[in-house]
Coordinates of C-alpha atoms in Angstrom, one line a residue:
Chain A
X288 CA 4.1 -19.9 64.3
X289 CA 2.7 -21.8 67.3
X290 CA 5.7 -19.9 69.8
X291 CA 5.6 -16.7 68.4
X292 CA 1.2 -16.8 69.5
X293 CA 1.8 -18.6 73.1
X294 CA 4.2 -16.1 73.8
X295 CA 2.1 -13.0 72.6
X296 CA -0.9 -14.8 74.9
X297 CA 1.4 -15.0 77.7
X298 CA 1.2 -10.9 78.0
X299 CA -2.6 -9.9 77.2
X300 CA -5.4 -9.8 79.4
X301 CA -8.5 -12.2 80.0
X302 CA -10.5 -10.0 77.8
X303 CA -7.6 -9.1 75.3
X304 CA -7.2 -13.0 75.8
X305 CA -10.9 -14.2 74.5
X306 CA -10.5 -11.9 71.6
X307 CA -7.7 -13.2 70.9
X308 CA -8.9 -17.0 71.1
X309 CA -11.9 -15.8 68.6
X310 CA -9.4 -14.4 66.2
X311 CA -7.3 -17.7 66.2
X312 CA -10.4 -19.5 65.9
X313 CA -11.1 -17.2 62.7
X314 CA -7.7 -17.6 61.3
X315 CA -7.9 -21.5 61.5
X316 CA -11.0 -21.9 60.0
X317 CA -9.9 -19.2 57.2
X318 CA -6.8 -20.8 56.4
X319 CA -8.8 -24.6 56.8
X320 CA -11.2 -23.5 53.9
X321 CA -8.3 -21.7 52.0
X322 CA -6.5 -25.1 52.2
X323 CA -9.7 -27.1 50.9
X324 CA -10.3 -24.6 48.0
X325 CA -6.6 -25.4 46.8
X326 CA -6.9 -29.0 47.5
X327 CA -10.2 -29.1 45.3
X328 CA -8.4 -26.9 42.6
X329 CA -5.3 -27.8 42.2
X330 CA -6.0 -32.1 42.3
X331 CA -8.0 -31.5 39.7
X332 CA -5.7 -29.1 37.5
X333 CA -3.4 -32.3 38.0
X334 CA -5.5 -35.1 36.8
X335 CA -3.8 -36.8 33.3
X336 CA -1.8 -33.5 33.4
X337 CA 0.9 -35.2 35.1
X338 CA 3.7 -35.2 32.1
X339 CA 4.7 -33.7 28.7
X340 CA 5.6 -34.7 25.1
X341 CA 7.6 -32.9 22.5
X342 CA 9.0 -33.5 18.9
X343 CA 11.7 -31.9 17.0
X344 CA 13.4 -33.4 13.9
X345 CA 17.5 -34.3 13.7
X346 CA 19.0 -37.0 12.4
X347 CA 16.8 -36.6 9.3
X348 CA 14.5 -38.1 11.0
X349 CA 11.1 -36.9 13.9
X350 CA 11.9 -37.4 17.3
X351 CA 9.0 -37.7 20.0
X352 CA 9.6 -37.8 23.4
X353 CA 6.4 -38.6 26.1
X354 CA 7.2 -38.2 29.8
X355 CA 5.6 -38.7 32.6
X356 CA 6.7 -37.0 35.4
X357 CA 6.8 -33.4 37.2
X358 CA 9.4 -32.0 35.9
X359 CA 8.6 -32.8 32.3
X360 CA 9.4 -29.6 30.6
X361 CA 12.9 -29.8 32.0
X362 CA 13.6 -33.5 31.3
X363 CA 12.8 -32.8 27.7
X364 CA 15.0 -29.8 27.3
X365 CA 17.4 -31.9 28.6
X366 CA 17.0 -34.3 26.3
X367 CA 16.3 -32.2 23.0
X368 CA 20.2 -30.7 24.3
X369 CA 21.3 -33.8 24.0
X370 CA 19.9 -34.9 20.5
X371 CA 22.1 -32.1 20.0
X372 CA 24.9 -32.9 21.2
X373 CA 25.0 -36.0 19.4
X374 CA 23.9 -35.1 15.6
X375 CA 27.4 -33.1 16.0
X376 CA 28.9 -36.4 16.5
X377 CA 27.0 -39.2 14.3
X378 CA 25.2 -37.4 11.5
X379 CA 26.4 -38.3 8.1
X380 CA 25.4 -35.9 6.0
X381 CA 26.1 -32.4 8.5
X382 CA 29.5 -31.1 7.2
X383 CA 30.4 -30.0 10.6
X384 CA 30.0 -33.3 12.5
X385 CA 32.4 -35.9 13.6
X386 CA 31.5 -38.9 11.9
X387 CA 31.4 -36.4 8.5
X388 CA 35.4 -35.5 9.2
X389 CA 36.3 -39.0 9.6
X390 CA 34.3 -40.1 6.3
X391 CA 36.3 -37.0 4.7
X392 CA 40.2 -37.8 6.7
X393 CA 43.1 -36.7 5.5
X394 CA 45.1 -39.4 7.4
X395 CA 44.7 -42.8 7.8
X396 CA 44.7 -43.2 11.7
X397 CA 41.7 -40.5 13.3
X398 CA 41.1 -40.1 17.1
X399 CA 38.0 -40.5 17.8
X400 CA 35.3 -39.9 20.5
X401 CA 33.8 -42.6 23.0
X402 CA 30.4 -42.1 21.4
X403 CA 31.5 -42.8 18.0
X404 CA 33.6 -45.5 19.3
X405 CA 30.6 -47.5 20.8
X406 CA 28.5 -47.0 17.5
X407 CA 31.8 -48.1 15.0
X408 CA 32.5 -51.3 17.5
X409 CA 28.3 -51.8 17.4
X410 CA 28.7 -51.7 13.6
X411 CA 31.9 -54.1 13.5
X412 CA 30.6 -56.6 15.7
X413 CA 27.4 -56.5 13.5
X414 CA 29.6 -57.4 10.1
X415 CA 30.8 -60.4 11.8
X416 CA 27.9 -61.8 13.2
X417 CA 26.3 -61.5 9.8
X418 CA 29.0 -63.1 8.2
X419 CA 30.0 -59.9 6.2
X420 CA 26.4 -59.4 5.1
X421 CA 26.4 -56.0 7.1
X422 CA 28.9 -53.9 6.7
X423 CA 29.3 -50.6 7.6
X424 CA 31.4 -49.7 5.1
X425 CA 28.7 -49.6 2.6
X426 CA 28.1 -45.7 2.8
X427 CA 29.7 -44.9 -0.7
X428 CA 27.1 -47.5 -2.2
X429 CA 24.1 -46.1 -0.1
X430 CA 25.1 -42.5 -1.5
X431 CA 25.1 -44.3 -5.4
X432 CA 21.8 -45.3 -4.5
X433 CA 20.8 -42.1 -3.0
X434 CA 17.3 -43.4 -1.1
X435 CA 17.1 -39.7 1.1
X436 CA 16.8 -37.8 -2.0
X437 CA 13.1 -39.6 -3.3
X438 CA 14.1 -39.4 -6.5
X439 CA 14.3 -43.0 -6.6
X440 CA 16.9 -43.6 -10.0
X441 CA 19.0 -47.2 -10.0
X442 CA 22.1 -46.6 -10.3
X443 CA 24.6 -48.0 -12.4
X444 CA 25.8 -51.9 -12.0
X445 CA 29.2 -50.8 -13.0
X446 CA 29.3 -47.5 -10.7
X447 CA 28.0 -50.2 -7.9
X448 CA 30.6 -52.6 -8.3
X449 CA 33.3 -50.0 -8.0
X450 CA 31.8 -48.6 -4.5
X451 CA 31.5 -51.9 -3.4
X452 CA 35.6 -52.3 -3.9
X453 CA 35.7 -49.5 -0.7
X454 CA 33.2 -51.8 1.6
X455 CA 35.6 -53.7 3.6
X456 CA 34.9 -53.8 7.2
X457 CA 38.2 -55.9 7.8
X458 CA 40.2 -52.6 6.6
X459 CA 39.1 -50.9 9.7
X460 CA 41.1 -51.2 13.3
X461 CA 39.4 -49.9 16.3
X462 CA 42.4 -48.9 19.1
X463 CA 40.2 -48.5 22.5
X464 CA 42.0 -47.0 25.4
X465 CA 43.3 -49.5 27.1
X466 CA 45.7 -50.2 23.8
X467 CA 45.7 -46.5 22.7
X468 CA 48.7 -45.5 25.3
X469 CA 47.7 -42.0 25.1
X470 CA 45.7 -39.9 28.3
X471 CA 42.4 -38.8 26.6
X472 CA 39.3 -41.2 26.4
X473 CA 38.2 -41.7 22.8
X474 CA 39.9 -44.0 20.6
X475 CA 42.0 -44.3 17.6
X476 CA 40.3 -45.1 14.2
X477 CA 42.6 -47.1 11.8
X478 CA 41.2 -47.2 7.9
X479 CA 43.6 -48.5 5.4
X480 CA 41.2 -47.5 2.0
X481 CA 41.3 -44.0 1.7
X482 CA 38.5 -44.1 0.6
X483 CA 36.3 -46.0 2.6
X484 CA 33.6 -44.0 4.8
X485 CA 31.7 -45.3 7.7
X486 CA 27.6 -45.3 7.4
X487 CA 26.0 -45.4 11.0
X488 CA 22.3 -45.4 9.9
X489 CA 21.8 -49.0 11.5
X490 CA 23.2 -48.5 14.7
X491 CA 23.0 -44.4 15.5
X492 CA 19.8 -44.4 16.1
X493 CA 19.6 -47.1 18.9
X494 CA 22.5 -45.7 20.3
X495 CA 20.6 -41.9 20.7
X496 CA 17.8 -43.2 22.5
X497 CA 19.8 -45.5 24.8
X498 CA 22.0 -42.5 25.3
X499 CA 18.6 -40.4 26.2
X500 CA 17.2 -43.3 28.1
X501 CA 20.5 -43.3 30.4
X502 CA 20.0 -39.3 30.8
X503 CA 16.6 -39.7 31.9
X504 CA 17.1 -42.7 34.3
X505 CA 19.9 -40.6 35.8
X506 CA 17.4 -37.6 36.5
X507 CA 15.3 -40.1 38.2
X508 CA 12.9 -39.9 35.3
X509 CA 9.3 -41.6 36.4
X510 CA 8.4 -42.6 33.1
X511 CA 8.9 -42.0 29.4
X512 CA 8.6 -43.1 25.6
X513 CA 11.0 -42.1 23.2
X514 CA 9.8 -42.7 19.4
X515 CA 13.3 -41.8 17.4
X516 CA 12.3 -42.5 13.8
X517 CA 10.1 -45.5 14.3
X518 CA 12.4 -46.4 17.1
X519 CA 10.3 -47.2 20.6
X520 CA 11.7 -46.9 23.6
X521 CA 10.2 -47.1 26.9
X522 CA 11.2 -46.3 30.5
X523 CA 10.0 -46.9 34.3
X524 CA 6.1 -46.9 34.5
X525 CA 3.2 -45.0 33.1
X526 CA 1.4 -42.8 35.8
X527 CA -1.5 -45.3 36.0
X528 CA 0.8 -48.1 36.6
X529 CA -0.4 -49.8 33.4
X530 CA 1.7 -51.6 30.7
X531 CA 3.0 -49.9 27.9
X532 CA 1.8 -50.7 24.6
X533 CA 4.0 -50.2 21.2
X534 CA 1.9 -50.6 17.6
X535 CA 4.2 -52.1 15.2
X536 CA 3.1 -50.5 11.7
X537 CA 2.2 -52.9 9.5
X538 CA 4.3 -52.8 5.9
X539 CA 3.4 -50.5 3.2
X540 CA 0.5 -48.9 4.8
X541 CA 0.1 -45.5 5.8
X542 CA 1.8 -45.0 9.6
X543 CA -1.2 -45.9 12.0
X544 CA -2.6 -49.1 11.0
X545 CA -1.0 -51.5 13.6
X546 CA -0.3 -55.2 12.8
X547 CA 1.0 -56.3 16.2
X548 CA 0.7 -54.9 20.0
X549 CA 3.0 -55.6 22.3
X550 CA 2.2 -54.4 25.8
X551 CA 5.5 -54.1 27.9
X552 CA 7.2 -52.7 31.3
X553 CA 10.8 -51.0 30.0
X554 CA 12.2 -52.2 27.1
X555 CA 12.3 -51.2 23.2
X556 CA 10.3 -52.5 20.2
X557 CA 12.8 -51.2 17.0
X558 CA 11.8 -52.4 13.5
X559 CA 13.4 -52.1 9.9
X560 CA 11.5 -53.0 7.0
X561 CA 11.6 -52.4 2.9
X562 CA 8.8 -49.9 2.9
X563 CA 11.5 -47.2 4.5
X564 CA 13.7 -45.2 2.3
X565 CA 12.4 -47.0 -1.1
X566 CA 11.0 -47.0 -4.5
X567 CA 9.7 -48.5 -7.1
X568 CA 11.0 -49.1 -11.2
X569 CA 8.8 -51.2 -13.4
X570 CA 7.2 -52.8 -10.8
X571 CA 10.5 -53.7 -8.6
X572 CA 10.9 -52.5 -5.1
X573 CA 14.0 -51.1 -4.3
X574 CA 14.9 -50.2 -0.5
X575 CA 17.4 -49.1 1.4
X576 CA 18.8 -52.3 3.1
X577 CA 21.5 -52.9 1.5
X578 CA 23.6 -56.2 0.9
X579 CA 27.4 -55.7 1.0
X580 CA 28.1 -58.6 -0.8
X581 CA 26.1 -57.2 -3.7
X582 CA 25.7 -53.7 -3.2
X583 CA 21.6 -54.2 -3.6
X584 CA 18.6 -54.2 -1.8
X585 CA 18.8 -57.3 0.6
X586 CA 15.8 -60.1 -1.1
X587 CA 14.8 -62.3 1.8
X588 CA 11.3 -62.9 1.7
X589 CA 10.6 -60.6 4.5
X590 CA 8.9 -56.9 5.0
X591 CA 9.8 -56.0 8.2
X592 CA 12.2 -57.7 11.3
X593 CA 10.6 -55.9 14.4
X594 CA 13.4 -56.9 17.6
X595 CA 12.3 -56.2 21.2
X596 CA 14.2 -56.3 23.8
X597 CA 16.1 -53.4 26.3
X598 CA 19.5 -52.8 24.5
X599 CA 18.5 -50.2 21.7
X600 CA 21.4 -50.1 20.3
X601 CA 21.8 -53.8 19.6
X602 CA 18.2 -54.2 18.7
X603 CA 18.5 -51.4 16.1
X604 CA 21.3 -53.4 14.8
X605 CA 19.7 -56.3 14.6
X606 CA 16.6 -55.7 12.9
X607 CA 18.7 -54.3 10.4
X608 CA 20.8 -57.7 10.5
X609 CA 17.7 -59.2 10.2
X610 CA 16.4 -57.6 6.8
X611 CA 19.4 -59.1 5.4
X612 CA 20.3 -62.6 6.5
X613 CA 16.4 -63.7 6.6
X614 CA 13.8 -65.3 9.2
X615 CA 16.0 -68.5 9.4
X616 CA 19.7 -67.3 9.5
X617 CA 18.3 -64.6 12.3
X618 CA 16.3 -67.1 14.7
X619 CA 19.3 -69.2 14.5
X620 CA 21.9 -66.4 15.1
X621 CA 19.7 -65.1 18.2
X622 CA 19.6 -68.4 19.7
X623 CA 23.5 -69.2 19.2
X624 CA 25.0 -65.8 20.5
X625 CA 21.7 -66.1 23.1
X626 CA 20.9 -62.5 23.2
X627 CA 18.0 -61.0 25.1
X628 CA 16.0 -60.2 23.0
X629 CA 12.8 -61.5 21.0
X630 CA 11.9 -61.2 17.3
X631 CA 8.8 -60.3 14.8
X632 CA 9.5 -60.9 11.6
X633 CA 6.7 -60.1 8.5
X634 CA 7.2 -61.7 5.4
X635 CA 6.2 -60.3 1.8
X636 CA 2.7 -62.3 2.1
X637 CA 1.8 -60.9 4.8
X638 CA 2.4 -63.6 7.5
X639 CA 3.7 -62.5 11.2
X640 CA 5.7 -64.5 12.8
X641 CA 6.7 -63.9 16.5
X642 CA 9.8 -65.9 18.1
X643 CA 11.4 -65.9 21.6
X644 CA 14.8 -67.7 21.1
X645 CA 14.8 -68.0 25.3
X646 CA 11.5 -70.2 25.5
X647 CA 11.2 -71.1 21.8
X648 CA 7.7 -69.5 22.0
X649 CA 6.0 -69.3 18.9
X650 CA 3.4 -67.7 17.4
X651 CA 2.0 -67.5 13.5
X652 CA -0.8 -65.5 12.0
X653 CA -1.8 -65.1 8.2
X654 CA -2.7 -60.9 8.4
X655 CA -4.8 -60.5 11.4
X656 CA -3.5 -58.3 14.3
X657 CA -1.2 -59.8 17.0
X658 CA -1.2 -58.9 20.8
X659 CA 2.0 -60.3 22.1
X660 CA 2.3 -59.3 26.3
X661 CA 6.1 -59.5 27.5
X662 CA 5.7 -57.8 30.7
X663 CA 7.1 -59.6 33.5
X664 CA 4.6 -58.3 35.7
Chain B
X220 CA -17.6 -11.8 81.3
X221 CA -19.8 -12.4 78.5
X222 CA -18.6 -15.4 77.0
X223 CA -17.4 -14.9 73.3
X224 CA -19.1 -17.4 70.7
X225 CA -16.3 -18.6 69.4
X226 CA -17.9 -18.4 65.9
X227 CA -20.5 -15.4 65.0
X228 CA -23.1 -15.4 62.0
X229 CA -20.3 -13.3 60.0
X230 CA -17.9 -15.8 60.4
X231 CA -20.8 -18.9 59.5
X232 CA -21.7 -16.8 56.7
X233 CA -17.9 -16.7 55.4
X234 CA -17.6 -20.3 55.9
X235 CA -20.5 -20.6 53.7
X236 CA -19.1 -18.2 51.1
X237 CA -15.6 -20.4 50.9
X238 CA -17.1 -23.7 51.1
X239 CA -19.1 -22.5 48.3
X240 CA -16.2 -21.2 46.3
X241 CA -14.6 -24.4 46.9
X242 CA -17.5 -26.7 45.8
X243 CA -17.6 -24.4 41.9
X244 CA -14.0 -24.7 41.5
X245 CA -14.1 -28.7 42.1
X246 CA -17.0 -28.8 39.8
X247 CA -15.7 -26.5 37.2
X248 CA -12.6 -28.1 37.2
X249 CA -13.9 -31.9 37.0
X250 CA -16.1 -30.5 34.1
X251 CA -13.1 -28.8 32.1
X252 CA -11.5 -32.3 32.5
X253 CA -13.9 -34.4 31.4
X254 CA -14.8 -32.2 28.6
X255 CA -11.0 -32.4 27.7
X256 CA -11.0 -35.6 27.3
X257 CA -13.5 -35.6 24.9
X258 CA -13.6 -35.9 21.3
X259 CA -13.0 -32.5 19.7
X260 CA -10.9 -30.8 22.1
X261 CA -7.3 -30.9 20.7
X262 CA -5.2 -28.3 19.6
X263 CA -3.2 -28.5 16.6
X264 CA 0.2 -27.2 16.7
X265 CA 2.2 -26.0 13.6
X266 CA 5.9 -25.8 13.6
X267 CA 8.7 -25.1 10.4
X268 CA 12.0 -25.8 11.2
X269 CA 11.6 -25.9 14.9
X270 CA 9.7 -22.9 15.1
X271 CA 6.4 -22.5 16.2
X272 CA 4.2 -21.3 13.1
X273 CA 0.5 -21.1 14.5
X274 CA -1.8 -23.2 16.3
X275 CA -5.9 -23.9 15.8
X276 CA -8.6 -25.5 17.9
X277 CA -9.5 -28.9 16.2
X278 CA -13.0 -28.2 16.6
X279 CA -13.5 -25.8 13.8
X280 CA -13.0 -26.7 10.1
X281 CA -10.2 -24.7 8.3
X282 CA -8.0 -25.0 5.9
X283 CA -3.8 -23.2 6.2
X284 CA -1.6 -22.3 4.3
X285 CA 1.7 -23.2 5.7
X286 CA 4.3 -20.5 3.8
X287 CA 4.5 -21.4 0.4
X288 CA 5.1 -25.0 0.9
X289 CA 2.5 -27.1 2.6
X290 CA -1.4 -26.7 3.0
X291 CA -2.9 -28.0 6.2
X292 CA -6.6 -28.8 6.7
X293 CA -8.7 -29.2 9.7
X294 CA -12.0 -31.1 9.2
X295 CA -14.1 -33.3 11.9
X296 CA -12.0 -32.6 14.5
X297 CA -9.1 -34.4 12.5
X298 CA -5.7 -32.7 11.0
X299 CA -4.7 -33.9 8.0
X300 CA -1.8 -32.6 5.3
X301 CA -3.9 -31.7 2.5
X302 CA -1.0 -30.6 -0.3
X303 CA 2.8 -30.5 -0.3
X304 CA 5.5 -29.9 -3.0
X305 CA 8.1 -31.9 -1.4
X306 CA 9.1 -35.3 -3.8
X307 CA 8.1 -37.8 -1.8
X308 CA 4.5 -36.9 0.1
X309 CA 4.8 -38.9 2.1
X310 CA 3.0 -36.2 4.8
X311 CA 0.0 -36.4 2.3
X312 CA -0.5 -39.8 2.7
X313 CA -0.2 -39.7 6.6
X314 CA -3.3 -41.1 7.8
X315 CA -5.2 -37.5 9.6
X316 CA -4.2 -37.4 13.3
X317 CA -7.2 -36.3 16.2
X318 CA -5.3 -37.7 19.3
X319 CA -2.7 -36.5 21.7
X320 CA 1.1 -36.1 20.8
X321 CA 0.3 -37.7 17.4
X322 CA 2.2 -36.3 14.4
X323 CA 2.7 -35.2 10.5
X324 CA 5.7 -34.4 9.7
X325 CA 6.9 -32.8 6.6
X326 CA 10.5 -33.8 6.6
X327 CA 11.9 -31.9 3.0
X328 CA 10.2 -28.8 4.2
X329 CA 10.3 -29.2 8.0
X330 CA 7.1 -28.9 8.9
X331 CA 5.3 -30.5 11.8
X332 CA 1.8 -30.9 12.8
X333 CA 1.4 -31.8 16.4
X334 CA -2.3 -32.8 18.6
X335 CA -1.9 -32.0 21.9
X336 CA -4.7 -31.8 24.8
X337 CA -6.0 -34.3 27.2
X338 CA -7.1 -37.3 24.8
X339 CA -6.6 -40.9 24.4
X340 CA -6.7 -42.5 20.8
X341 CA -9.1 -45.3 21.2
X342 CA -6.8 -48.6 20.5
X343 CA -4.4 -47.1 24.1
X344 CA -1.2 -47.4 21.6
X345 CA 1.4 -45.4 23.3
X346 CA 4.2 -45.1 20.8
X347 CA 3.7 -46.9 17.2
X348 CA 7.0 -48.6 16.0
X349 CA 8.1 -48.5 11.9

């Protein structure tokens, strides 16, 4: 721009010249106020408009996804594609997906994709650090029991006892590549009952919104919170640079009233409790955490196990590990395999307890709200 | 030569007019924000089965139909699911939502209610685990 006018200068005369000046003069000051109008207009149009949130529902469940940055619209597609993608893969109950076929095999030995793969060996390592108290065999007594449906019957002890006959984690061989000997990636699934079928509700769920979580950090996302079901999530920073903060619902209230607050840089806050997927029968609550050594409703003295930490997938598991093995069995578990993570556990009378197996930190209150802060900032 | 002022009353007179123009957008858009964030300015979104079904300013009372299966009612600037024939209501006994990005949802027949707008809830929760 600045050539192209010298070089028209070069040839016009004094006169021409001065004109010319004036008109330059003009066209700066124009284009200096055009410049301040759009500064004024468009900073504002920006304020708090700097991200976008979206729901949809899969995986029988409501997906919310917050982010905070530019190109918010496209991130979210992006990840909506992906929620996708993967209900094809790990939804139970669609005909057409992946883990459905294997539940429904003809043969005993399936190949199987990488993404099922990580959520079967998630679900297997999850049966023997529970001692066989998880399993994730236990999908033809979680169908007996039928919790989706809201019908809420008991089933039979004798049609329970014959379901529990296909829970068997130990009948299930996972072949990952390196054994496998064949080209593809995947693995080979090896299930000796023909009639045992694989339920992923414990560990799916975490492994979605790490997968989303990975997506997002690979597009350079700034920030974002994924709620999957309950399930929080949170990545890089919020545009104001403050902490995070995650309500944990408190137990059989209606979703909104918080019991604790836990403000946090990245991580994930994922809880499972007995007011999910449950119903009552003469005054006894039935839910959908379910032992496999008895094929009922885990009894533990506690509401709700709340884990937070940054693996999703293993926290998911987890608070579902917790449900069933109880505040002690878990605090002591955490602290012998030493995983990163922290734990809230809310017992039937109401108490909140909040443990950090790392620093032994801990905190008790009878009912009243509790602010934990785990940023490391 | 007569020197040319650089800058004539036309031109001062334009500067005026911009710097002017300028000085109402800033204001008018600072007002439209703070007024967004205020406390009756969300818009409730209605979708069924992913679909968007209608939307409503939550600053006038109503009450909507939602197909044959759900009935939706706005009242004090608050959304709330007011009937519902799926088995387990649990969408009727959702606390009513009023802030940004919070949700009803209506899993059995799909349907979701949705705040959006430029508007804190009050406590700062982000994201509420359960």
């Amino acid at each position: 721009m600045k050539n192209v006018l010298n070089a028209g200068c070069a040839k016009k005369t004094a006169r021409e010249n001065a004109l010319f000046k004036n008109r330059i003069s003009k066209t700066i000051i124009l284009l200096s106020a055009a410049a301040c109008t759009m500064l004024t207009g468009c900073g504002s149009l920006n304020t708090g408009k700097d991200g976008a949130s979206r729901t949809g529902l899969y995986f029988d469940t409501t997906v919310t996804i917050q982010i905070y940055d530019e190109n918010a619209e496209e991130l979210l597609d992006g990840c909506f594609d992906l929620c996708d993608e993967l209900e094809d893969i790990l939804s139970a109950q669609e005909s057409s997906s992946e883990l459905y076929k294997v539940n429904h095999r003809k043969t005993s030995k399936v190949e199987i994709s990488d993404d099922l793969a990580d959520c079967i060996a998630m679900g297997l390592e999850a049966g023997e650090i529970s001692d066989g108290e998880f399993d994730i065999t236990i999908f033809p007594v979680s169908e007996l029991w039928d919790f989706r449906s809201g019908e809420g019957r008991v089933p039979a002890e004798a049609g329970i006892k014959e379901a529990l006959r296909h829970v068997d984690r130990t009948g299930i061989r996972l072949i990952r590549d390196e054994e496998k000997n064949t080209e593809d990636t995947g693995a080979i699934l090896e299930i000796n009952d023909d009639e045992a079928m694989i339920d992923l509700g414990a560990v799916a769920k975490g492994y979605i919104s790490e997968r989303i979580k990975e997506y997002l950090k690979d597009e350079g996302c700034k920030g974002a919170v994924i709620n999957l079901g309950g399930n929080v999530s949170t990545l890089g920073v919020k545009p104001d640079g403050s902490d995070y903060k995650v309500g944990v619902q408190k137990p059989f209230t209606d979703r909104g009233e918080i019991e604790t607050v836990i403000s946090m840089g990245e991580g994930c806050v994922i809880s499972s409790g007995t007011y999910e997927r449950c119903f009552s029968v003469d005054g006894v609550l039935y839910h959908h955490i379910l032992s496999a050594k008895t094929g009922y409703p885990a009894d533990t003295g506690l509401t709700q196990v709340t884990i937070i930490g940054d693996d999703d997938m293993l926290c998911d598991t987890l608070s579902t590990v917790g449900v069933l093995l109880g505040k002690d069995r878990m605090e002591a578990l955490t602290e012998d395999k030493g995983y990163k993570v922290k734990l809230l556990f809310t017992d039937d009378k109401g108490n909140i307890t909040f443990f950090d197996p790392d620093s032994g930190e801990r905190i008790v209150t009878e009912g009243e709200t509790l602010k934990v802060s785990i940023s490391d900032r | 030569m007569k020197k040319t002022n650089p800058l004539t009353v036309a031109d001062i007179v334009m500067i005026a007019a911009i710097a002017v123009t300028a000085v109402c957008l800033f204001v008018f858009f600072a007002v439209k924000d703070v007024s967004s964030s205020g406390t009756q300015d969300g818009i409730l979104t209605i979708t069924v089965d992913g679909e968007s079904y209608a939307s409503y300013p939550l600053n006038e009372d109503k009450v909507i139909e939602i197909g044959d299966t759900n009935v939706c009612e706005i009242h004090d600037g608050r959304a709330y699911m007011k009937s519902a024939d799926c088995p387990d209501q649990s969408c009727v006994h959702s606390l009513p939502i009023d802030s940004d990005g919070e949700v009803i949802v209506c899993l059995p027949n799909k349907v979701v209610l949705e705040v959006s707008e430029e508007k804190k809830s009050d406590d700062g929760i982000d994201s509420v685990a359960y």
